[in-house]
mmCIF file with all atom_site columns, C-alpha atoms in Angstrom:
data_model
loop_
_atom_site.group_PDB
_atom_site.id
_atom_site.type_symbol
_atom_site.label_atom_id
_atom_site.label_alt_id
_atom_site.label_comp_id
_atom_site.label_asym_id
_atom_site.label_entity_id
_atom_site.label_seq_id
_atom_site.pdbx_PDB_ins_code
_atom_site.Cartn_x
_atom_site.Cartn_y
_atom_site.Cartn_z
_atom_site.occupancy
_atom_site.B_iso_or_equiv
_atom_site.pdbx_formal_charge
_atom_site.auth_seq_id
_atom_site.auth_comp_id
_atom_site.auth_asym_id
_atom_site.auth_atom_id
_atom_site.pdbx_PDB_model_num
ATOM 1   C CA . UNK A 1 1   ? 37.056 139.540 48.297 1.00 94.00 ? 6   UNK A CA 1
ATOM 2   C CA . UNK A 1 2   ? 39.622 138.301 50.649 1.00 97.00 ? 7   UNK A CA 1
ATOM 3   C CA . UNK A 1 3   ? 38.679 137.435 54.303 1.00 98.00 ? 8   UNK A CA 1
ATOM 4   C CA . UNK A 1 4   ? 40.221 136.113 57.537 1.00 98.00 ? 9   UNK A CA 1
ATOM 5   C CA . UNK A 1 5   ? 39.378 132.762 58.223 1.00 97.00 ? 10  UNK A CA 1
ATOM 6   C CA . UNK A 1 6   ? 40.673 129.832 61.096 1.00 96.00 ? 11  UNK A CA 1
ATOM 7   C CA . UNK A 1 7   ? 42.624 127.940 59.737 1.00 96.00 ? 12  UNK A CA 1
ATOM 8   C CA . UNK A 1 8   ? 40.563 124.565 58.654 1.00 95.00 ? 13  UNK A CA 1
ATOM 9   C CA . UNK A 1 9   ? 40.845 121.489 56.329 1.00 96.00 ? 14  UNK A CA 1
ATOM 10  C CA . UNK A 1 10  ? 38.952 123.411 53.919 1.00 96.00 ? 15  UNK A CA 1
ATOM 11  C CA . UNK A 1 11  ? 42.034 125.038 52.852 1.00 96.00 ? 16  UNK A CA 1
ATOM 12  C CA . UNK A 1 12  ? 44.034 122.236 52.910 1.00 96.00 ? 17  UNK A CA 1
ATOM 13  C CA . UNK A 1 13  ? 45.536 121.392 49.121 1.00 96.00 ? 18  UNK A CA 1
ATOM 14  C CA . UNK A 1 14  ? 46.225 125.473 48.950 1.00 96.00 ? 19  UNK A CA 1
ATOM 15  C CA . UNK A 1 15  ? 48.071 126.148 51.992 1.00 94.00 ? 20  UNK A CA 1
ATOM 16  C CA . UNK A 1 16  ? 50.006 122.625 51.124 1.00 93.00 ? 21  UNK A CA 1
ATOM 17  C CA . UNK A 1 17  ? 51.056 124.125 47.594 1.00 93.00 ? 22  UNK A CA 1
ATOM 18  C CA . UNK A 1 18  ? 51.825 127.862 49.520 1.00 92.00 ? 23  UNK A CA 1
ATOM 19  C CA . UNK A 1 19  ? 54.382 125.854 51.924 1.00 89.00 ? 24  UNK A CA 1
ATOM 20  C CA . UNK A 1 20  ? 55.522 124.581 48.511 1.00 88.00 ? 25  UNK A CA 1
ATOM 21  C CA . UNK A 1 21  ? 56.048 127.843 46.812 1.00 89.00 ? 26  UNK A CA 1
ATOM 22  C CA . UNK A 1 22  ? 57.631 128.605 49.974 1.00 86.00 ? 27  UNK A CA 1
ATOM 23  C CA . UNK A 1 23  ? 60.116 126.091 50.328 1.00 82.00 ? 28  UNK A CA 1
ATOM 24  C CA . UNK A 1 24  ? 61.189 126.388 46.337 1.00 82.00 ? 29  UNK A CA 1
ATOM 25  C CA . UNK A 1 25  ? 62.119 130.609 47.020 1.00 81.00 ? 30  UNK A CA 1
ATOM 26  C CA . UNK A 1 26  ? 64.088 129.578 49.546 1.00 74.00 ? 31  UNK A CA 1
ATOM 27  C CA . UNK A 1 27  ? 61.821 129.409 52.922 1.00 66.00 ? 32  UNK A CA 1
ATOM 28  C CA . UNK A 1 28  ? 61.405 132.066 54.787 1.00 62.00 ? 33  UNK A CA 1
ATOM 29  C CA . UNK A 1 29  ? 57.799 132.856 57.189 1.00 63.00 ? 34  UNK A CA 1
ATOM 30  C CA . UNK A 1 30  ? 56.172 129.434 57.858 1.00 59.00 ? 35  UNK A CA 1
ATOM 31  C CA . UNK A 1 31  ? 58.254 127.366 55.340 1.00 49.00 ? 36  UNK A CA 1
ATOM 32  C CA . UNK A 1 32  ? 61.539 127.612 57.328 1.00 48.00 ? 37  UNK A CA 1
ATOM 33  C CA . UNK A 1 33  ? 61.164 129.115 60.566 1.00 44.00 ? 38  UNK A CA 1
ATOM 34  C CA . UNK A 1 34  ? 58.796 126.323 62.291 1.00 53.00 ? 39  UNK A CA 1
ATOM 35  C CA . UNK A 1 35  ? 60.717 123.691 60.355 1.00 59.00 ? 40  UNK A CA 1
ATOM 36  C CA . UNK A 1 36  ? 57.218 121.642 59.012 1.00 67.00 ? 41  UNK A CA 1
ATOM 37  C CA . UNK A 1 37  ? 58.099 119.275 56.552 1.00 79.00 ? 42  UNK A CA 1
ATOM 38  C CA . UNK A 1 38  ? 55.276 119.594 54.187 1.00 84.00 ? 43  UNK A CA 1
ATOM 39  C CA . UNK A 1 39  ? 55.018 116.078 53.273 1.00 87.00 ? 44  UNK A CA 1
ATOM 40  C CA . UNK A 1 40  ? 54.132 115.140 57.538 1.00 87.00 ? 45  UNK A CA 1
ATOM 41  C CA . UNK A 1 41  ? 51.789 118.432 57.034 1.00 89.00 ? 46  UNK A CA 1
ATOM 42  C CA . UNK A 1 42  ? 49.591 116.571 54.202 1.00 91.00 ? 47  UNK A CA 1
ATOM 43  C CA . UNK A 1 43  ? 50.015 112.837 56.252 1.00 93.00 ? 48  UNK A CA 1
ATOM 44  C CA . UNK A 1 44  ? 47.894 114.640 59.497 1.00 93.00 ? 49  UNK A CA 1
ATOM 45  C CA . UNK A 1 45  ? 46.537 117.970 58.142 1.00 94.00 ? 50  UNK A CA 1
ATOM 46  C CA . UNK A 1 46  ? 44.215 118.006 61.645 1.00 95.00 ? 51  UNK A CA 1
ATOM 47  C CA . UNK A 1 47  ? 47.323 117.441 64.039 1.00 93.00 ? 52  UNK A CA 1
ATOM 48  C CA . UNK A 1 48  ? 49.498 120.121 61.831 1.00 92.00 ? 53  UNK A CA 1
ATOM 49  C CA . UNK A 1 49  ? 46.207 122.574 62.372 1.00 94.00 ? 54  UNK A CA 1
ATOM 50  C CA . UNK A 1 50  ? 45.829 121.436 66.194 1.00 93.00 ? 55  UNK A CA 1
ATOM 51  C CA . UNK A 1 51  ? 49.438 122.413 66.491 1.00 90.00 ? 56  UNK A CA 1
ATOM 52  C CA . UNK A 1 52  ? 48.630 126.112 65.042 1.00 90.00 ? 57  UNK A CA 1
ATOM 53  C CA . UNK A 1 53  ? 45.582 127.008 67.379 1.00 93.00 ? 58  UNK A CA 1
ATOM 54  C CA . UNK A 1 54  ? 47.565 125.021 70.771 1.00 94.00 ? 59  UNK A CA 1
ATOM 55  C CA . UNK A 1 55  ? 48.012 129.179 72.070 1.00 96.00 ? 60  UNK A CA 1
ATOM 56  C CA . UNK A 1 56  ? 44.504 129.803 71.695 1.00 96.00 ? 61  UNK A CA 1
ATOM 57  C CA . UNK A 1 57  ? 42.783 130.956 74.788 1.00 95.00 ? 62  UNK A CA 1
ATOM 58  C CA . UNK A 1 58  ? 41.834 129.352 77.413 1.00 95.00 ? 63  UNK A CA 1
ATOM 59  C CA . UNK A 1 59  ? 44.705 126.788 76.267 1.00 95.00 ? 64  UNK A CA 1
ATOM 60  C CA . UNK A 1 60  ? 47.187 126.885 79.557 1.00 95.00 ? 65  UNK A CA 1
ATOM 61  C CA . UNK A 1 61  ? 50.547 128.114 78.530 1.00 95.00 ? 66  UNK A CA 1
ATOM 62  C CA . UNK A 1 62  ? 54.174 127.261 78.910 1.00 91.00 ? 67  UNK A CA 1
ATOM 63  C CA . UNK A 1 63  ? 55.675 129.557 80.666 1.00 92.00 ? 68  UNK A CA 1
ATOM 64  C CA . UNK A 1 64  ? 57.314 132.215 78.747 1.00 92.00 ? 69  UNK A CA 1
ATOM 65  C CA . UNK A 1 65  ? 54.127 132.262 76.642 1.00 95.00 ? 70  UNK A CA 1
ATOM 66  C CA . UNK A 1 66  ? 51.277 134.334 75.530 1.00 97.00 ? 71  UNK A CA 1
ATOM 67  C CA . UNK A 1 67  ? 47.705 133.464 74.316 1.00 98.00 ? 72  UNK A CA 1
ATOM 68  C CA . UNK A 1 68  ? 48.211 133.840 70.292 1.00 97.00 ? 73  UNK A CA 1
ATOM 69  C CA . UNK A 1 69  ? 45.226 133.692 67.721 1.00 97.00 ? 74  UNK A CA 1
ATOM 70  C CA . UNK A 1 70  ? 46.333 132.183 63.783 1.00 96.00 ? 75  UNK A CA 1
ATOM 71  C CA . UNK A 1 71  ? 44.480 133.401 61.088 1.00 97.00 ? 76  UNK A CA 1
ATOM 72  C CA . UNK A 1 72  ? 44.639 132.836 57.226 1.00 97.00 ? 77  UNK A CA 1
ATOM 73  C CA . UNK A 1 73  ? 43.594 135.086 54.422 1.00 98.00 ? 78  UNK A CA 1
ATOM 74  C CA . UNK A 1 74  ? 41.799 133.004 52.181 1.00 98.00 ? 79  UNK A CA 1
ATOM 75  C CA . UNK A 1 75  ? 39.297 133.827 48.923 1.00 97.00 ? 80  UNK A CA 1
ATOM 76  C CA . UNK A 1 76  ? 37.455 130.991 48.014 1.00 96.00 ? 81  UNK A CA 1
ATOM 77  C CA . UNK A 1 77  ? 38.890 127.972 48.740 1.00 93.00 ? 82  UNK A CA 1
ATOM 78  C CA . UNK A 1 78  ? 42.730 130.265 47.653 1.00 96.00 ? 83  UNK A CA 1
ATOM 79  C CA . UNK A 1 79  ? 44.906 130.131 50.380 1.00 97.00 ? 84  UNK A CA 1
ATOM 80  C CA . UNK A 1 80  ? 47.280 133.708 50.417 1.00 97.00 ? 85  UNK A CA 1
ATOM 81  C CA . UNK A 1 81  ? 48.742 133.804 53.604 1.00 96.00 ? 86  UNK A CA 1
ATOM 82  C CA . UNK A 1 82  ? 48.468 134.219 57.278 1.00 95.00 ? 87  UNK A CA 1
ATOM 83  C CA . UNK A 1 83  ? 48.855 136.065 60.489 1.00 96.00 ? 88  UNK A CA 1
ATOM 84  C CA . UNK A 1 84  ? 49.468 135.532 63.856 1.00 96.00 ? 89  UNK A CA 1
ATOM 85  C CA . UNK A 1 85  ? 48.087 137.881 66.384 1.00 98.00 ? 90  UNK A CA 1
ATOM 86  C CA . UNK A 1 86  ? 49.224 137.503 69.966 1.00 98.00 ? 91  UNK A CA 1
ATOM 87  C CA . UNK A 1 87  ? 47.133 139.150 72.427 1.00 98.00 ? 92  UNK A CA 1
ATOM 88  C CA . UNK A 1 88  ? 49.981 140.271 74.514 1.00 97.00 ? 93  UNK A CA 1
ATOM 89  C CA . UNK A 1 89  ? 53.622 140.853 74.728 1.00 97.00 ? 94  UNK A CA 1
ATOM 90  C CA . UNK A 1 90  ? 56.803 139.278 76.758 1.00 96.00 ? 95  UNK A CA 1
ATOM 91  C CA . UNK A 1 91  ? 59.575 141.303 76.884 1.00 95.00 ? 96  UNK A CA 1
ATOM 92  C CA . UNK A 1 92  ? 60.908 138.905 74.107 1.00 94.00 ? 97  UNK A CA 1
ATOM 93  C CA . UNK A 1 93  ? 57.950 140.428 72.339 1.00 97.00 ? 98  UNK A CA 1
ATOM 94  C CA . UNK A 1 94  ? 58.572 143.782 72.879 1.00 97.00 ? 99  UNK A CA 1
ATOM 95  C CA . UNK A 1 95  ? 62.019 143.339 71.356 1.00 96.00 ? 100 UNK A CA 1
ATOM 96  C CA . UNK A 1 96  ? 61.204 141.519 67.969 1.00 95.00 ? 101 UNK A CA 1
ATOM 97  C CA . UNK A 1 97  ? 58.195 140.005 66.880 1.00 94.00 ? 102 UNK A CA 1
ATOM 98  C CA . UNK A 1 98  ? 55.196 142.592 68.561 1.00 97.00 ? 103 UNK A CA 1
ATOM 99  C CA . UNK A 1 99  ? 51.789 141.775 68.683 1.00 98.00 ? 104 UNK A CA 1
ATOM 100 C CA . UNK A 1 100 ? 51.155 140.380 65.126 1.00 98.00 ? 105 UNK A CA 1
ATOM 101 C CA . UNK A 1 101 ? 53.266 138.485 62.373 1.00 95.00 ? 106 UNK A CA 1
ATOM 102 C CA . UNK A 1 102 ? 52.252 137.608 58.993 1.00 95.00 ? 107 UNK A CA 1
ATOM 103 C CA . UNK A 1 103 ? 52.965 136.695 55.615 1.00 93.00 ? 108 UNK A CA 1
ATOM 104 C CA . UNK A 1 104 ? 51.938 136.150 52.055 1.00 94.00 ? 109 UNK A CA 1
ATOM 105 C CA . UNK A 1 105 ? 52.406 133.243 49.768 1.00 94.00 ? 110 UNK A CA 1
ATOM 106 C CA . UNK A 1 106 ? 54.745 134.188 46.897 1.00 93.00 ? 111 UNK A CA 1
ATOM 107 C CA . UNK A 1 107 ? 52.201 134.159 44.056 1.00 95.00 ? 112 UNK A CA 1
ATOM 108 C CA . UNK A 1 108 ? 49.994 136.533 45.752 1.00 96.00 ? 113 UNK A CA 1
ATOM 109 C CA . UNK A 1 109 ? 52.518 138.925 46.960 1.00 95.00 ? 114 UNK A CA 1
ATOM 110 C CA . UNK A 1 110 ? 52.146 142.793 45.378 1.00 95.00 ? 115 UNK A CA 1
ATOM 111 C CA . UNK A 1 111 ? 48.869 142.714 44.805 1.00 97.00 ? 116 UNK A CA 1
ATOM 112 C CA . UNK A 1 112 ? 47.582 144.667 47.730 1.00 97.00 ? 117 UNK A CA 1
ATOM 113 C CA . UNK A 1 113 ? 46.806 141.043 49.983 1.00 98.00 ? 118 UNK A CA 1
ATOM 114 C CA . UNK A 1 114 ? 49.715 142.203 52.943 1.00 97.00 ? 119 UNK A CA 1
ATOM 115 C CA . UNK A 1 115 ? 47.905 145.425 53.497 1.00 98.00 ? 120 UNK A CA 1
ATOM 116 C CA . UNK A 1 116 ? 44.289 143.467 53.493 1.00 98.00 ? 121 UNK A CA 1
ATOM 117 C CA . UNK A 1 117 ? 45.302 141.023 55.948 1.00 98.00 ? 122 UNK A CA 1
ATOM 118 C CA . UNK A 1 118 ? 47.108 143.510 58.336 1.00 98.00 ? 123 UNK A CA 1
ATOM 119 C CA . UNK A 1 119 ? 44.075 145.583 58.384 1.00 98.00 ? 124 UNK A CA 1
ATOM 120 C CA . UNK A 1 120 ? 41.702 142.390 58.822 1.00 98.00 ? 125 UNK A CA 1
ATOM 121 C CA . UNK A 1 121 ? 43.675 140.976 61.811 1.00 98.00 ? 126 UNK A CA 1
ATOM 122 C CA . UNK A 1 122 ? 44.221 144.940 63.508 1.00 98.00 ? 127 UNK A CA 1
ATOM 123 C CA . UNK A 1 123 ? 40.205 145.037 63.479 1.00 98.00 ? 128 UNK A CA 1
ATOM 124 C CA . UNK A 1 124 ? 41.259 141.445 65.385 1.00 98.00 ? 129 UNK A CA 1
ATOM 125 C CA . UNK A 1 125 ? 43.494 142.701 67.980 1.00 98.00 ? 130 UNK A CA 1
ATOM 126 C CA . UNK A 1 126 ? 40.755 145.541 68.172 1.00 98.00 ? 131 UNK A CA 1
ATOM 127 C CA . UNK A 1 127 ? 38.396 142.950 69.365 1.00 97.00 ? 132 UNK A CA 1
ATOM 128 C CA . UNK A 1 128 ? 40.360 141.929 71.691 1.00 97.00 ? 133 UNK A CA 1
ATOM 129 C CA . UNK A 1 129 ? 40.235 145.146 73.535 1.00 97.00 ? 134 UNK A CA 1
ATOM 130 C CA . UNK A 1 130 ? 44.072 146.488 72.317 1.00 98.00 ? 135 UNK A CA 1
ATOM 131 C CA . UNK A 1 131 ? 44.292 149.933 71.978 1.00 97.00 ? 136 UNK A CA 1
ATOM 132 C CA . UNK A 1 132 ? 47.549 149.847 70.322 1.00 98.00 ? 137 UNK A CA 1
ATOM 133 C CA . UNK A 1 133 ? 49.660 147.126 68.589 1.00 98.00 ? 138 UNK A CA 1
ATOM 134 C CA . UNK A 1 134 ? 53.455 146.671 67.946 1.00 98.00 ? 139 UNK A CA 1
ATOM 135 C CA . UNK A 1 135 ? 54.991 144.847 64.694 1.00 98.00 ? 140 UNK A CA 1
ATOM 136 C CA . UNK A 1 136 ? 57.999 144.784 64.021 1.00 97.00 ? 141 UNK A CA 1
ATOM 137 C CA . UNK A 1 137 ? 60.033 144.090 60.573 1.00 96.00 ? 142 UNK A CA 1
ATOM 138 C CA . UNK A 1 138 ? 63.686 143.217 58.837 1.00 96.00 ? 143 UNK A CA 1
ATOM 139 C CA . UNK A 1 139 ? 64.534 147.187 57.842 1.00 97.00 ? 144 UNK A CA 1
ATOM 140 C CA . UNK A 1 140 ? 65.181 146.017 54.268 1.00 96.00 ? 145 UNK A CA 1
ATOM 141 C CA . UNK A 1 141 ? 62.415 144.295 53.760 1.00 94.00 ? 146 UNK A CA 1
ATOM 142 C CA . UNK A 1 142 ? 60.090 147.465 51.718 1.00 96.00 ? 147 UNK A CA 1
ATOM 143 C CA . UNK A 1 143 ? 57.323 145.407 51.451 1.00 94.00 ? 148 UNK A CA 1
ATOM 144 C CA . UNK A 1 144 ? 56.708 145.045 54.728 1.00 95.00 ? 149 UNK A CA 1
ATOM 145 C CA . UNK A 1 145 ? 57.560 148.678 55.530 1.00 97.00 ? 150 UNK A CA 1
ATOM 146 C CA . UNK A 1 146 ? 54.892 149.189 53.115 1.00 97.00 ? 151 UNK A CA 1
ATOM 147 C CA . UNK A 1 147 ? 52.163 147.432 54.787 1.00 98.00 ? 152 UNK A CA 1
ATOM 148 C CA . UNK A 1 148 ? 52.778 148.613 57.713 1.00 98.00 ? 153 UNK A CA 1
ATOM 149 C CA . UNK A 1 149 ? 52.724 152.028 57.071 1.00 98.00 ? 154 UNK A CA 1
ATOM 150 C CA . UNK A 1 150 ? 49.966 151.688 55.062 1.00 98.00 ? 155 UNK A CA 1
ATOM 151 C CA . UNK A 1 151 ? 47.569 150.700 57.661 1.00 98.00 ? 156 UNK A CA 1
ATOM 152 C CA . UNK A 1 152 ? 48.979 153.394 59.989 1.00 98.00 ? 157 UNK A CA 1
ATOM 153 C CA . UNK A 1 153 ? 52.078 152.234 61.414 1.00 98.00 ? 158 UNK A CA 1
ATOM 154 C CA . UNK A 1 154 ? 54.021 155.219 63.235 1.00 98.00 ? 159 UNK A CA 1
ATOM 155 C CA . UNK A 1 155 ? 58.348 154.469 63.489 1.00 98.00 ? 160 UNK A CA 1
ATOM 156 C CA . UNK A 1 156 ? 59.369 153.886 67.172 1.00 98.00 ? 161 UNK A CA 1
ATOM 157 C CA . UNK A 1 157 ? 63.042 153.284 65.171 1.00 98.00 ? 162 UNK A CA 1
ATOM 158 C CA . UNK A 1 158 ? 65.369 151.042 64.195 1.00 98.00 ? 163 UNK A CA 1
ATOM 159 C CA . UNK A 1 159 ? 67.600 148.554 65.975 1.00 97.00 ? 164 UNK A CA 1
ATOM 160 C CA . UNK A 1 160 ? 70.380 145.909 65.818 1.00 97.00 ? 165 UNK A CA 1
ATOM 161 C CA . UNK A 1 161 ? 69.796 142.973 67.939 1.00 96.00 ? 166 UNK A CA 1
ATOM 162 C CA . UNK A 1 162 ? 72.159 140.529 69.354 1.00 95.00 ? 167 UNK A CA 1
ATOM 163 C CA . UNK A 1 163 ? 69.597 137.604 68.444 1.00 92.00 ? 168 UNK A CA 1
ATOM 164 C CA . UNK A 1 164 ? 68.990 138.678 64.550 1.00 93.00 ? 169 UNK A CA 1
ATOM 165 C CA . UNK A 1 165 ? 70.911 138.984 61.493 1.00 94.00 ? 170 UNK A CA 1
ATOM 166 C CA . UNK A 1 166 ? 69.470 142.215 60.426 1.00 95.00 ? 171 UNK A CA 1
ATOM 167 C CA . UNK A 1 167 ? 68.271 145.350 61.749 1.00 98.00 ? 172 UNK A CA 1
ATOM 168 C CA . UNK A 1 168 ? 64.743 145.891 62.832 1.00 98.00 ? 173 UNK A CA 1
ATOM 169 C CA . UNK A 1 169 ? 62.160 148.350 62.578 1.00 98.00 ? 174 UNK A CA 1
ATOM 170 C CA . UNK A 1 170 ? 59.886 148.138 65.310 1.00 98.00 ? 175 UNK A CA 1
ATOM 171 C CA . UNK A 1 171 ? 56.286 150.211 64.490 1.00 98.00 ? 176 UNK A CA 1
ATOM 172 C CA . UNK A 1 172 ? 53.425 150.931 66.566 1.00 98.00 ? 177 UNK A CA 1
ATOM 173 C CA . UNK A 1 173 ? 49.857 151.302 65.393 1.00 98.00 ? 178 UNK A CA 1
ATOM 174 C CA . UNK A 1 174 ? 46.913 152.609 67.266 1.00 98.00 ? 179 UNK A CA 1
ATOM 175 C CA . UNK A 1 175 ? 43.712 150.796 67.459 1.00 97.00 ? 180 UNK A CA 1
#
């Protein structure tokens, strides 16, 4: 049964061949978007996972900031994705991005993991005394859409942003 789990060294030679699967689709998520080169990843797995958990509370901030918890979805020793859950929102935020981001490695995508992990890090965000969260998504992305809705999400709409290529969907769901 998958579970939410801080990221550790545990999971180390899995999440190093997700990045992988990652990075050969294309990128996208955590293969493109923080711009780790896998092979520096592997050379200091404890400095990569430092890096992660640096928005943890009571880490101080930069400004601009907001205390942010990682989590991975893992089932064994199987790394299948991860989520990011930040316990409040900028106006930045509030725009794009919401309270939580996630994603699934390619070889476990469409097999129900997206809506596990979503509903694992909401009871999160419920822990953290939230009463409602916002996520937002890429409208054409369905299997996103899905997720979300599946675990409650409620449309606030769509919208074009100046600072991304595609139209969003922003979606609020209460805790």
């Amino acid at each position: 049964m998958p579970e939410l789990a801080v990221p550790s060294p545990q999971f180390r030679e899995s999440f190093l061949q997700a990045v992988r699967e990652m990075q050969a689709e294309g990128g996208g998520g955590l293969a493109s978007s923080r711009d780790w080169d896998v092979e520096e990843i592997a050379a200091d797995f404890d400095a990569f996972l430092k890096q992660l958990r640096r928005l943890e509370p009571p880490a101080e901030l930069p400004e601009g900031w907001v205390h942010a918890s990682e989590f991975w979805l893992i089932e064994g020793d199987a790394y299948l994705g991860r989520s990011s859950l930040r316990h409040t929102l900028t106006p930045r935020l509030r725009e794009f991005g919401g309270h939580i981001g996630y994603e699934i490695r390619p070889s476990a995508q469409r097999q129900g993991h997206g809506k596990t992990l979503l509903r694992l890090t909401l009871e999160r965000a419920r822990g953290l005394g939230l009463d409602r969260v916002l996520i937002t998504c890429d409208t054409d992305n369905l299997g996103s859409r899905g997720v979300i809705e599946g675990n409650g999400g409620v449309l606030e709409g769509e919208f074009v942003l100046d600072s991304h290529p595609k139209p969003i969907r922003r979606y609020w769901i209460a805790l």
